[in-house]
Amino acid sequence: MTGGRLFHWEYEPPPVEHEVFRVEGGAVLRGEVVISGAKNAALKLLAAATLTGERCRFTNVPEIEDVRVMVETLRDLGVVVDHPAPNVYEVASGDVDWLFVPLEAAAKMRASFILLGPLLARFGQVIMSNPGGDRIGRRPVNLHVDAMRALGAEIDYRNGYYFARAPGRLRGAEIRFPNVTVMGTENAMLAATLAEGRTVIRPAAQEPEVDDLIAMLRKMGADVERTAPDTIEVQGRRRLRGAEHSVIPDRIEAGTFVIAAAVTGGEVTLRGAPCDHLGAFLEVVTQMGVQVACGRDTIEVRGAPRGSGAYHAADVMTAPYPGFATDLQPPTCILLTQARGTSRVHETIFEDRLEWLGELARMGADLQVQDGHHAVIRGPSRLHGTTVEIGDLRAGASLILAALAADGTTTIRGAHHVHRGYENIEGKFVGLGARIERLAEGTVIATA
Ligand code: UD1
């Protein structure tokens, strides 16, 4: 490892538009797949590195589009980010000179808003583009802004930008969220590490990625503790130091491969897989009849023969951790199409997370979306190949699963959405015997 800026192992980003996956269904998946580091942990860890001027080193970082966008955003701020080897990133935030996160970054990735807390706490000011604006969806950031105000920040909103200032240091406070928010908890916690005095965050999100961030912050010298399952307490420090950290495995990627094995009638071993982070999900899929064996860091999955209708219907309701993850609702819907009887899906976290089911219906699934939060799926259905369009990351991965279980060939447009969050997804599927390729559709537009 050189540690300098002269040599980088550079991740080659895939072309961003006009890409399709072409999947020939019917292959039975067999073999082993290694689970990558968690996207939702890695992005926050990279942001946490801006809390100190010293170098932070991260391993097991997934090579995905969202990480690349975060790295580019940090470099635009003047942060030095080295990438000395695959999955290894080093961040040195000594010379941050541009405290502005532009719309470009926010539009590509909502999680760029996680920079608000650390930049405000360390540098006393930052201008953040609003990622919840009309242009890119309905996900608000009001709880993040309220938390910063509770810590003493002054925040004005003008022309799509939050202008945030902390006169003097931020001050510790009692932060009460009206509902559980993962990034809201993380933003508040990151800001509080450098605030003056004590901060109590309640209800604090309990996702494993939040605890991975706590682990890193403690290595950096922060005084952060989960004092009760839904409470995080932070005693602010004047300064934090550099640290090294290995990102926890991605439970959502793991869940995606569990379903892949189940719907193809396969036998797959997931390596580096976080069984204990998948409790509610594994409970549902095992009740449905998928055979799952948890090892120390493996999950062995054995599916029923494809199209046999051997799985049982189930009711799935998403909830904050330790409940059933909303990010695993779309993949689970593919399994529900293969189960005998009527299944109900209740999406409690996001209201636009069932829209993609329209694409699944075009592949032959028997389903009704009743409203923004409820759907009914009847099975078993024989899915068939067609052309479908990906609207977002998790729906995209799920349409690949549907295509693997389907008869014939499926063309899935909008492949770039999947690369936001899954490292080498087609390579991993090919390694398990799937017939999937990523192709340019029309003109390929390369990223700058
Ligand atoms: C994170 C994850 C995402 C996951 C979600 C829920 C990352 C990068 N993303 O998103 O993959 O699906 O947790 O597990 O970690 N809300 C507000 N105002 C806010 C913030 C949130 O009303 O300021 C609402 C949201 O619209 C949603 C609920 O709170 O209805 C929970 O969202 P939240 O936990 O904040 O999701 P994210 O942290 O953005």
Short mmCIF file of C-alpha atoms and ligand atoms in Angstrom, two decimals:
data_model
loop_
_atom_site.label_atom_id
_atom_site.label_comp_id
_atom_site.label_asym_id
_atom_site.label_seq_id
_atom_site.Cartn_x
_atom_site.Cartn_y
_atom_site.Cartn_z
CA MET A 1 0.00 0.00 0.00
CA THR A 2 1.47 3.37 -0.95
CA GLY A 3 -0.82 5.55 1.14
CA GLY A 4 -0.11 8.42 -1.24
CA ARG A 5 -2.12 9.97 -4.03
CA LEU A 6 0.11 8.77 -6.84
CA PHE A 7 -1.21 5.27 -6.99
CA HIS A 8 -4.85 4.30 -6.78
CA TRP A 9 -6.62 1.12 -7.52
CA GLU A 10 -9.51 2.74 -9.32
CA TYR A 11 -12.95 1.22 -9.45
CA GLU A 12 -14.15 1.35 -13.03
CA PRO A 13 -17.69 2.70 -12.90
CA PRO A 14 -20.19 1.03 -15.17
CA PRO A 15 -21.82 3.16 -17.86
CA VAL A 16 -24.68 4.98 -16.17
CA GLU A 17 -27.46 4.81 -18.71
CA HIS A 18 -28.94 2.66 -21.43
CA GLU A 19 -27.87 -0.58 -19.84
CA VAL A 20 -29.88 -3.74 -19.61
CA PHE A 21 -29.57 -7.07 -17.88
CA ARG A 22 -30.52 -9.98 -20.08
CA VAL A 23 -31.47 -12.99 -18.02
CA GLU A 24 -32.34 -16.44 -19.24
CA GLY A 25 -34.47 -18.05 -16.56
CA GLY A 26 -34.51 -21.59 -15.31
CA ALA A 27 -30.94 -22.16 -14.13
CA VAL A 28 -30.70 -23.83 -10.72
CA LEU A 29 -28.24 -21.77 -8.65
CA ARG A 30 -25.52 -23.76 -6.90
CA GLY A 31 -22.29 -22.95 -5.14
CA GLU A 32 -20.86 -20.25 -2.90
CA VAL A 33 -21.16 -16.50 -2.95
CA VAL A 34 -19.19 -14.04 -0.83
CA ILE A 35 -21.27 -11.26 0.70
CA SER A 36 -19.79 -7.76 0.34
CA GLY A 37 -19.60 -4.97 2.92
CA ALA A 38 -22.81 -3.15 3.76
CA LYS A 39 -23.64 -0.13 1.61
CA ASN A 40 -25.65 1.50 4.38
CA ALA A 41 -22.74 1.20 6.79
CA ALA A 42 -19.93 2.16 4.37
CA LEU A 43 -21.50 5.46 3.28
CA LYS A 44 -21.86 6.67 6.88
CA LEU A 45 -18.38 5.48 7.86
CA LEU A 46 -16.83 7.48 5.00
CA ALA A 47 -18.78 10.53 6.17
CA ALA A 48 -17.67 9.97 9.78
CA ALA A 49 -14.05 10.27 8.63
CA THR A 50 -14.64 14.02 8.10
CA LEU A 51 -14.96 14.42 11.89
CA THR A 52 -11.17 14.29 12.18
CA GLY A 53 -8.18 15.67 10.31
CA GLU A 54 -6.35 12.38 10.85
CA ARG A 55 -6.38 9.52 8.36
CA CYS A 56 -9.10 6.87 8.59
CA ARG A 57 -8.79 3.52 6.85
CA PHE A 58 -11.70 1.31 5.83
CA THR A 59 -11.63 -2.25 4.56
CA ASN A 60 -14.43 -4.44 3.17
CA VAL A 61 -15.96 -1.37 1.49
CA PRO A 62 -18.27 -2.50 -1.32
CA GLU A 63 -17.25 -1.40 -4.84
CA ILE A 64 -20.59 0.14 -5.77
CA GLU A 65 -21.86 3.29 -7.43
CA ASP A 66 -23.06 4.90 -4.18
CA VAL A 67 -19.60 4.57 -2.62
CA ARG A 68 -18.08 6.09 -5.75
CA VAL A 69 -20.51 9.03 -5.53
CA MET A 70 -19.68 9.53 -1.84
CA VAL A 71 -15.95 9.43 -2.62
CA GLU A 72 -16.36 11.96 -5.46
CA THR A 73 -18.42 14.20 -3.18
CA LEU A 74 -15.73 14.07 -0.49
CA ARG A 75 -12.97 14.81 -3.03
CA ASP A 76 -14.95 17.81 -4.31
CA LEU A 77 -14.92 19.14 -0.73
CA GLY A 78 -11.13 18.89 -0.66
CA VAL A 79 -10.96 15.64 1.32
CA VAL A 80 -8.14 13.31 0.22
CA VAL A 81 -9.54 9.86 -0.50
CA ASP A 82 -7.11 7.12 -1.48
CA HIS A 83 -8.18 3.79 -2.87
CA PRO A 84 -5.02 1.69 -2.56
CA ALA A 85 -6.62 -1.71 -3.19
CA PRO A 86 -10.02 -3.17 -4.02
CA ASN A 87 -12.46 -2.61 -1.13
CA VAL A 88 -9.94 -0.45 0.78
CA TYR A 89 -10.37 3.31 1.18
CA GLU A 90 -8.36 5.84 3.15
CA VAL A 91 -9.80 9.22 4.00
CA ALA A 92 -7.85 12.26 5.23
CA SER A 93 -10.00 15.33 5.92
CA GLY A 94 -7.31 17.77 7.02
CA ASP A 95 -7.89 20.31 4.25
CA VAL A 96 -11.61 20.58 3.73
CA ASP A 97 -11.99 23.88 1.91
CA TRP A 98 -15.36 23.77 0.20
CA LEU A 99 -18.28 23.28 2.58
CA PHE A 100 -20.91 22.79 -0.07
CA VAL A 101 -22.70 19.60 -1.09
CA PRO A 102 -24.27 20.38 -4.46
CA LEU A 103 -27.47 19.16 -6.05
CA GLU A 104 -25.46 16.90 -8.35
CA ALA A 105 -24.39 14.79 -5.36
CA ALA A 106 -27.79 14.87 -3.65
CA ALA A 107 -29.63 14.00 -6.84
CA LYS A 108 -27.44 10.96 -7.43
CA MET A 109 -27.58 9.78 -3.88
CA ARG A 110 -29.83 10.87 -1.03
CA ALA A 111 -27.36 9.50 1.52
CA SER A 112 -25.01 12.42 0.74
CA PHE A 113 -27.16 14.27 3.33
CA ILE A 114 -25.30 12.31 6.01
CA LEU A 115 -22.48 14.85 5.56
CA LEU A 116 -24.60 17.55 7.24
CA GLY A 117 -23.90 16.47 10.82
CA PRO A 118 -20.14 15.88 10.68
CA LEU A 119 -19.30 18.93 8.52
CA LEU A 120 -21.44 21.23 10.64
CA ALA A 121 -19.97 19.91 13.89
CA ARG A 122 -16.35 20.11 12.76
CA PHE A 123 -16.30 23.22 10.56
CA GLY A 124 -19.26 25.20 11.94
CA GLN A 125 -20.98 25.64 8.59
CA VAL A 126 -22.11 23.81 5.47
CA ILE A 127 -24.49 24.31 2.57
CA MET A 128 -26.43 21.16 1.66
CA SER A 129 -28.64 20.56 -1.33
CA ASN A 130 -32.09 19.24 -0.39
CA PRO A 131 -32.26 15.62 -1.53
CA GLY A 132 -35.95 15.45 -0.71
CA GLY A 133 -36.86 18.06 -3.32
CA ASP A 134 -39.49 17.44 -5.96
CA ARG A 135 -36.96 16.42 -8.53
CA ILE A 136 -35.97 13.15 -6.94
CA GLY A 137 -38.79 11.81 -4.88
CA ARG A 138 -40.69 12.11 -1.69
CA ARG A 139 -38.23 11.35 1.04
CA PRO A 140 -37.97 14.28 3.44
CA VAL A 141 -35.01 15.34 5.61
CA ASN A 142 -36.96 17.44 8.12
CA LEU A 143 -35.97 15.19 11.03
CA HIS A 144 -32.25 15.64 10.25
CA VAL A 145 -32.72 19.41 10.16
CA ASP A 146 -34.76 19.42 13.39
CA ALA A 147 -32.02 17.39 15.12
CA MET A 148 -29.31 19.87 14.06
CA ARG A 149 -31.46 22.78 15.28
CA ALA A 150 -31.89 20.99 18.62
CA LEU A 151 -28.08 20.89 18.82
CA GLY A 152 -28.00 24.67 18.39
CA ALA A 153 -27.48 25.00 14.63
CA GLU A 154 -29.09 27.82 12.67
CA ILE A 155 -30.49 26.48 9.42
CA ASP A 156 -32.16 28.50 6.64
CA TYR A 157 -33.73 26.95 3.60
CA ARG A 158 -33.46 28.94 0.36
CA ASN A 159 -33.79 27.89 -3.27
CA GLY A 160 -33.40 24.19 -2.60
CA TYR A 161 -30.41 24.56 -0.25
CA TYR A 162 -30.03 24.29 3.50
CA PHE A 163 -27.61 26.93 4.80
CA ALA A 164 -26.43 25.57 8.15
CA ARG A 165 -24.29 27.37 10.72
CA ALA A 166 -23.22 26.58 14.24
CA PRO A 167 -22.35 29.73 16.11
CA GLY A 168 -19.51 28.49 18.34
CA ARG A 169 -19.72 24.75 19.05
CA LEU A 170 -22.86 22.69 18.75
CA ARG A 171 -24.42 22.01 22.17
CA GLY A 172 -25.54 18.62 23.42
CA ALA A 173 -29.31 18.19 23.66
CA GLU A 174 -32.18 15.77 24.17
CA ILE A 175 -33.23 14.76 20.67
CA ARG A 176 -36.68 13.20 20.39
CA PHE A 177 -37.65 11.81 16.99
CA PRO A 178 -41.39 11.37 16.24
CA ASN A 179 -40.57 8.09 14.48
CA VAL A 180 -37.50 5.90 14.02
CA THR A 181 -35.16 7.29 11.38
CA VAL A 182 -31.92 5.52 10.49
CA MET A 183 -29.98 8.35 8.85
CA GLY A 184 -31.58 10.91 11.17
CA THR A 185 -30.18 8.97 14.15
CA GLU A 186 -26.79 8.73 12.46
CA ASN A 187 -26.63 12.41 11.51
CA ALA A 188 -27.55 13.46 15.06
CA MET A 189 -25.00 11.06 16.54
CA LEU A 190 -22.19 12.20 14.22
CA ALA A 191 -22.86 15.87 15.03
CA ALA A 192 -23.08 15.19 18.77
CA THR A 193 -19.62 13.58 18.94
CA LEU A 194 -18.02 17.05 18.63
CA ALA A 195 -20.72 19.03 20.47
CA GLU A 196 -20.28 20.53 23.89
CA GLY A 197 -21.97 18.37 26.54
CA ARG A 198 -24.29 15.40 26.50
CA THR A 199 -26.76 14.34 23.81
CA VAL A 200 -29.49 11.75 24.23
CA ILE A 201 -31.15 10.42 21.06
CA ARG A 202 -34.49 8.63 21.38
CA PRO A 203 -35.93 6.66 19.71
CA ALA A 204 -32.59 5.75 18.17
CA ALA A 205 -32.59 3.42 15.17
CA GLN A 206 -31.39 -0.09 16.05
CA GLU A 207 -30.14 -1.17 12.62
CA PRO A 208 -26.79 -3.06 12.74
CA GLU A 209 -25.29 -0.39 10.47
CA VAL A 210 -25.90 2.22 13.21
CA ASP A 211 -23.96 0.04 15.65
CA ASP A 212 -21.16 -0.37 13.12
CA LEU A 213 -20.94 3.43 13.00
CA ILE A 214 -20.88 3.56 16.81
CA ALA A 215 -18.00 1.04 16.80
CA MET A 216 -15.99 3.21 14.40
CA LEU A 217 -16.73 6.42 16.33
CA ARG A 218 -15.51 4.80 19.55
CA LYS A 219 -12.25 3.83 17.83
CA MET A 220 -11.97 7.49 16.82
CA GLY A 221 -12.15 8.43 20.49
CA ALA A 222 -15.81 9.44 20.60
CA ASP A 223 -17.81 8.81 23.75
CA VAL A 224 -20.89 7.17 22.23
CA GLU A 225 -22.95 4.42 23.76
CA ARG A 226 -26.23 2.64 23.14
CA THR A 227 -27.53 2.82 26.71
CA ALA A 228 -30.85 1.11 25.93
CA PRO A 229 -32.07 -0.63 22.75
CA ASP A 230 -33.73 2.59 21.54
CA THR A 231 -31.40 5.13 23.20
CA ILE A 232 -27.98 6.43 22.18
CA GLU A 233 -26.04 8.77 24.45
CA VAL A 234 -23.10 10.87 23.34
CA GLN A 235 -20.73 12.92 25.45
CA GLY A 236 -19.14 15.42 23.06
CA ARG A 237 -15.37 15.62 22.66
CA ARG A 238 -13.23 18.51 21.36
CA ARG A 239 -11.31 16.33 18.94
CA LEU A 240 -11.43 12.87 17.39
CA ARG A 241 -8.57 10.83 15.94
CA GLY A 242 -8.02 8.58 12.92
CA ALA A 243 -8.97 4.90 13.07
CA GLU A 244 -9.26 1.69 11.06
CA HIS A 245 -12.43 -0.23 10.52
CA SER A 246 -13.77 -3.16 8.54
CA VAL A 247 -17.33 -2.68 7.25
CA ILE A 248 -19.92 -5.24 8.42
CA PRO A 249 -21.42 -7.53 5.79
CA ASP A 250 -24.47 -6.43 3.85
CA ARG A 251 -27.57 -8.10 5.28
CA ILE A 252 -29.69 -6.87 2.37
CA GLU A 253 -27.37 -8.38 -0.22
CA ALA A 254 -27.39 -11.60 1.85
CA GLY A 255 -31.19 -11.64 1.92
CA THR A 256 -31.26 -11.11 -1.84
CA PHE A 257 -29.12 -14.24 -2.40
CA VAL A 258 -31.25 -16.26 0.05
CA ILE A 259 -34.27 -15.51 -2.14
CA ALA A 260 -32.27 -16.23 -5.31
CA ALA A 261 -31.49 -19.74 -4.06
CA ALA A 262 -35.09 -20.24 -2.92
CA VAL A 263 -36.84 -19.21 -6.15
CA THR A 264 -34.50 -21.17 -8.44
CA GLY A 265 -34.66 -24.35 -6.35
CA GLY A 266 -30.95 -23.94 -5.73
CA GLU A 267 -28.42 -24.81 -3.07
CA VAL A 268 -26.26 -21.84 -2.20
CA THR A 269 -23.82 -21.08 0.61
CA LEU A 270 -23.44 -17.42 1.52
CA ARG A 271 -19.99 -16.65 2.97
CA GLY A 272 -19.35 -13.79 5.36
CA ALA A 273 -23.09 -13.62 5.84
CA PRO A 274 -24.68 -11.98 8.87
CA CYS A 275 -27.23 -14.54 10.07
CA ASP A 276 -27.95 -12.73 13.31
CA HIS A 277 -28.78 -9.51 11.43
CA LEU A 278 -31.48 -11.29 9.42
CA GLY A 279 -33.70 -12.64 12.21
CA ALA A 280 -37.16 -11.40 11.15
CA PHE A 281 -36.49 -12.11 7.46
CA LEU A 282 -35.16 -15.64 8.04
CA GLU A 283 -38.13 -16.39 10.27
CA VAL A 284 -40.54 -15.59 7.42
CA VAL A 285 -38.64 -17.47 4.71
CA THR A 286 -38.14 -20.58 6.86
CA GLN A 287 -41.84 -20.58 7.80
CA MET A 288 -42.55 -20.45 4.08
CA GLY A 289 -40.53 -23.65 3.67
CA VAL A 290 -37.08 -22.51 2.56
CA GLN A 291 -34.38 -24.58 4.28
CA VAL A 292 -31.81 -22.32 5.92
CA ALA A 293 -28.84 -23.38 8.09
CA CYS A 294 -26.83 -20.70 9.88
CA GLY A 295 -23.15 -21.26 10.55
CA ARG A 296 -20.63 -18.96 12.26
CA ASP A 297 -20.37 -16.73 9.23
CA THR A 298 -22.24 -18.72 6.60
CA ILE A 299 -25.83 -19.22 5.59
CA GLU A 300 -26.67 -22.38 3.67
CA VAL A 301 -29.88 -22.18 1.70
CA ARG A 302 -31.72 -25.01 0.01
CA GLY A 303 -34.76 -24.19 -2.09
CA ALA A 304 -37.73 -26.35 -3.10
CA PRO A 305 -37.76 -27.36 -6.79
CA ARG A 306 -38.56 -24.42 -9.05
CA GLY A 307 -42.27 -24.06 -9.78
CA SER A 308 -43.24 -26.90 -7.41
CA GLY A 309 -45.55 -24.67 -5.35
CA ALA A 310 -44.05 -26.19 -2.22
CA TYR A 311 -43.71 -22.86 -0.37
CA HIS A 312 -46.45 -21.60 1.96
CA ALA A 313 -48.02 -18.15 1.64
CA ALA A 314 -47.09 -15.58 4.29
CA ASP A 315 -48.01 -12.14 5.56
CA VAL A 316 -45.11 -9.72 5.58
CA MET A 317 -45.09 -6.41 7.45
CA THR A 318 -42.03 -4.19 7.29
CA ALA A 319 -40.79 -2.41 10.43
CA PRO A 320 -37.67 -0.72 11.78
CA TYR A 321 -34.95 -3.14 12.98
CA PRO A 322 -35.24 -5.70 14.52
CA GLY A 323 -38.42 -5.96 12.42
CA PHE A 324 -38.64 -7.09 8.82
CA ALA A 325 -36.43 -4.78 6.71
CA THR A 326 -38.22 -2.67 4.12
CA ASP A 327 -35.22 -3.21 1.82
CA LEU A 328 -35.97 -6.96 1.85
CA GLN A 329 -39.65 -6.52 1.06
CA PRO A 330 -39.14 -6.41 -2.75
CA PRO A 331 -36.99 -9.59 -2.94
CA THR A 332 -39.43 -11.39 -0.62
CA CYS A 333 -42.31 -10.53 -2.95
CA ILE A 334 -40.63 -12.71 -5.60
CA LEU A 335 -40.71 -15.65 -3.20
CA LEU A 336 -44.38 -14.90 -2.42
CA THR A 337 -45.24 -15.32 -6.13
CA GLN A 338 -43.92 -18.90 -5.81
CA ALA A 339 -45.91 -19.74 -2.66
CA ARG A 340 -49.23 -21.55 -2.58
CA GLY A 341 -52.12 -19.35 -1.45
CA THR A 342 -52.70 -15.68 -0.72
CA SER A 343 -49.95 -13.56 0.82
CA ARG A 344 -50.31 -10.03 2.12
CA VAL A 345 -47.63 -7.37 2.12
CA HIS A 346 -47.86 -4.37 4.42
CA GLU A 347 -45.15 -1.77 3.73
CA THR A 348 -45.12 0.54 6.75
CA ILE A 349 -41.93 2.58 6.12
CA PHE A 350 -42.16 4.05 2.61
CA GLU A 351 -45.20 4.77 0.49
CA ASP A 352 -43.59 4.31 -2.93
CA ARG A 353 -42.12 0.86 -2.28
CA LEU A 354 -44.93 -1.17 -3.91
CA GLU A 355 -45.14 0.63 -7.25
CA TRP A 356 -42.57 -1.66 -8.85
CA LEU A 357 -44.98 -4.60 -8.42
CA GLY A 358 -46.59 -3.42 -11.66
CA GLU A 359 -43.46 -4.65 -13.48
CA LEU A 360 -43.64 -7.99 -11.65
CA ALA A 361 -47.27 -8.38 -12.75
CA ARG A 362 -46.10 -7.99 -16.36
CA MET A 363 -43.99 -11.12 -15.81
CA GLY A 364 -47.10 -13.10 -14.91
CA ALA A 365 -47.39 -12.55 -11.14
CA ASP A 366 -50.95 -12.57 -9.79
CA LEU A 367 -51.07 -9.52 -7.54
CA GLN A 368 -52.96 -6.38 -6.61
CA VAL A 369 -51.50 -3.23 -5.15
CA GLN A 370 -54.35 -2.01 -2.94
CA ASP A 371 -52.86 1.32 -1.90
CA GLY A 372 -49.44 2.83 -1.21
CA HIS A 373 -48.90 0.48 1.72
CA HIS A 374 -50.74 -2.78 0.96
CA ALA A 375 -50.53 -5.47 -1.69
CA VAL A 376 -51.90 -8.99 -2.12
CA ILE A 377 -49.95 -11.68 -3.97
CA ARG A 378 -51.46 -15.02 -5.00
CA GLY A 379 -49.41 -18.02 -5.99
CA PRO A 380 -47.84 -20.06 -7.20
CA SER A 381 -47.43 -18.23 -10.52
CA ARG A 382 -45.42 -19.32 -13.49
CA LEU A 383 -43.40 -16.22 -14.30
CA HIS A 384 -42.38 -15.60 -17.89
CA GLY A 385 -39.73 -13.46 -19.54
CA THR A 386 -40.57 -10.07 -20.99
CA THR A 387 -39.06 -6.56 -20.98
CA VAL A 388 -39.30 -4.73 -17.66
CA GLU A 389 -38.00 -1.43 -16.36
CA ILE A 390 -36.14 -0.88 -13.09
CA GLY A 391 -37.19 2.17 -11.08
CA ASP A 392 -34.93 1.84 -8.05
CA LEU A 393 -32.19 -0.22 -6.45
CA ARG A 394 -34.08 -2.88 -4.45
CA ALA A 395 -36.83 -3.33 -7.03
CA GLY A 396 -34.09 -3.76 -9.63
CA ALA A 397 -32.38 -6.61 -7.80
CA SER A 398 -35.78 -8.19 -7.26
CA LEU A 399 -36.64 -8.14 -10.96
CA ILE A 400 -33.39 -10.05 -11.57
CA LEU A 401 -34.62 -12.66 -9.06
CA ALA A 402 -37.96 -12.84 -10.86
CA ALA A 403 -36.16 -13.27 -14.18
CA LEU A 404 -34.03 -16.11 -12.77
CA ALA A 405 -37.21 -17.90 -11.67
CA ALA A 406 -39.06 -17.20 -14.94
CA ASP A 407 -39.42 -19.22 -18.13
CA GLY A 408 -37.65 -17.65 -21.09
CA THR A 409 -35.58 -14.51 -21.44
CA THR A 410 -36.16 -11.25 -19.58
CA THR A 411 -34.67 -7.93 -20.57
CA ILE A 412 -34.35 -5.62 -17.57
CA ARG A 413 -33.82 -1.97 -18.43
CA GLY A 414 -32.23 0.56 -16.07
CA ALA A 415 -29.47 -1.77 -14.82
CA HIS A 416 -27.47 1.17 -13.43
CA HIS A 417 -29.89 1.40 -10.47
CA VAL A 418 -28.69 -2.01 -9.27
CA HIS A 419 -25.01 -1.03 -9.38
CA ARG A 420 -25.76 1.70 -6.84
CA GLY A 421 -25.89 -0.96 -4.15
CA TYR A 422 -24.73 -4.39 -5.31
CA GLU A 423 -21.06 -5.15 -6.01
CA ASN A 424 -20.56 -7.15 -9.21
CA ILE A 425 -24.06 -8.55 -9.07
CA GLU A 426 -24.03 -10.22 -12.46
CA GLY A 427 -20.59 -11.75 -11.75
CA LYS A 428 -21.86 -13.19 -8.47
CA PHE A 429 -24.93 -14.67 -10.17
CA VAL A 430 -22.86 -16.08 -13.04
CA GLY A 431 -20.59 -17.70 -10.42
CA LEU A 432 -23.67 -19.54 -9.14
CA GLY A 433 -24.60 -20.77 -12.60
CA ALA A 434 -27.11 -18.09 -13.60
CA ARG A 435 -27.38 -17.00 -17.21
CA ILE A 436 -27.24 -13.24 -16.92
CA GLU A 437 -25.35 -10.62 -18.86
CA ARG A 438 -25.16 -6.85 -18.76
CA LEU A 439 -25.41 -5.24 -22.17
CA ALA A 440 -25.41 -1.76 -23.59
CA GLU A 441 -28.75 -0.72 -24.95
CA GLY A 442 -28.35 1.78 -27.77
CA THR A 443 -25.57 4.29 -27.13
CA VAL A 444 -23.53 3.78 -24.00
CA ILE A 445 -22.92 7.02 -22.14
CA ALA A 446 -19.69 6.85 -20.16
CA THR A 447 -19.38 8.75 -16.89
CA ALA A 448 -16.92 11.62 -16.82
C1 UD1 B 1 -32.22 4.08 5.52
C2 UD1 B 1 -31.57 3.20 4.48
C3 UD1 B 1 -32.60 2.60 3.54
C4 UD1 B 1 -33.69 1.91 4.35
C5 UD1 B 1 -34.26 2.84 5.43
C6 UD1 B 1 -35.25 2.17 6.35
C7 UD1 B 1 -29.42 4.27 4.17
C8 UD1 B 1 -28.54 5.02 3.25
N1 UD1 B 1 -30.65 4.01 3.70
O1 UD1 B 1 -32.84 5.17 4.85
O2 UD1 B 1 -31.95 1.67 2.70
O3 UD1 B 1 -34.74 1.53 3.47
O4 UD1 B 1 -33.19 3.33 6.25
O5 UD1 B 1 -34.68 1.08 6.95
O6 UD1 B 1 -29.05 3.91 5.26
N2 UD1 B 1 -38.46 10.40 7.46
C9 UD1 B 1 -39.04 11.65 7.59
N3 UD1 B 1 -38.21 12.72 7.74
C10 UD1 B 1 -36.84 12.60 7.78
C11 UD1 B 1 -36.28 11.33 7.66
C12 UD1 B 1 -37.12 10.24 7.50
O7 UD1 B 1 -40.26 11.81 7.56
O8 UD1 B 1 -36.15 13.62 7.94
C13 UD1 B 1 -39.35 9.23 7.31
C14 UD1 B 1 -39.12 8.51 5.99
O9 UD1 B 1 -39.85 9.09 4.93
C15 UD1 B 1 -39.59 7.12 6.34
C16 UD1 B 1 -39.18 6.96 7.80
O10 UD1 B 1 -38.99 8.27 8.30
O11 UD1 B 1 -40.99 7.03 6.24
C17 UD1 B 1 -37.92 6.16 8.03
O12 UD1 B 1 -36.92 6.59 7.12
P1 UD1 B 1 -35.37 6.54 7.52
O13 UD1 B 1 -35.17 5.48 8.55
O14 UD1 B 1 -34.91 7.91 7.85
O15 UD1 B 1 -34.70 6.07 6.17
P2 UD1 B 1 -33.24 6.45 5.69
O16 UD1 B 1 -32.35 6.61 6.85
O17 UD1 B 1 -33.31 7.57 4.72
#
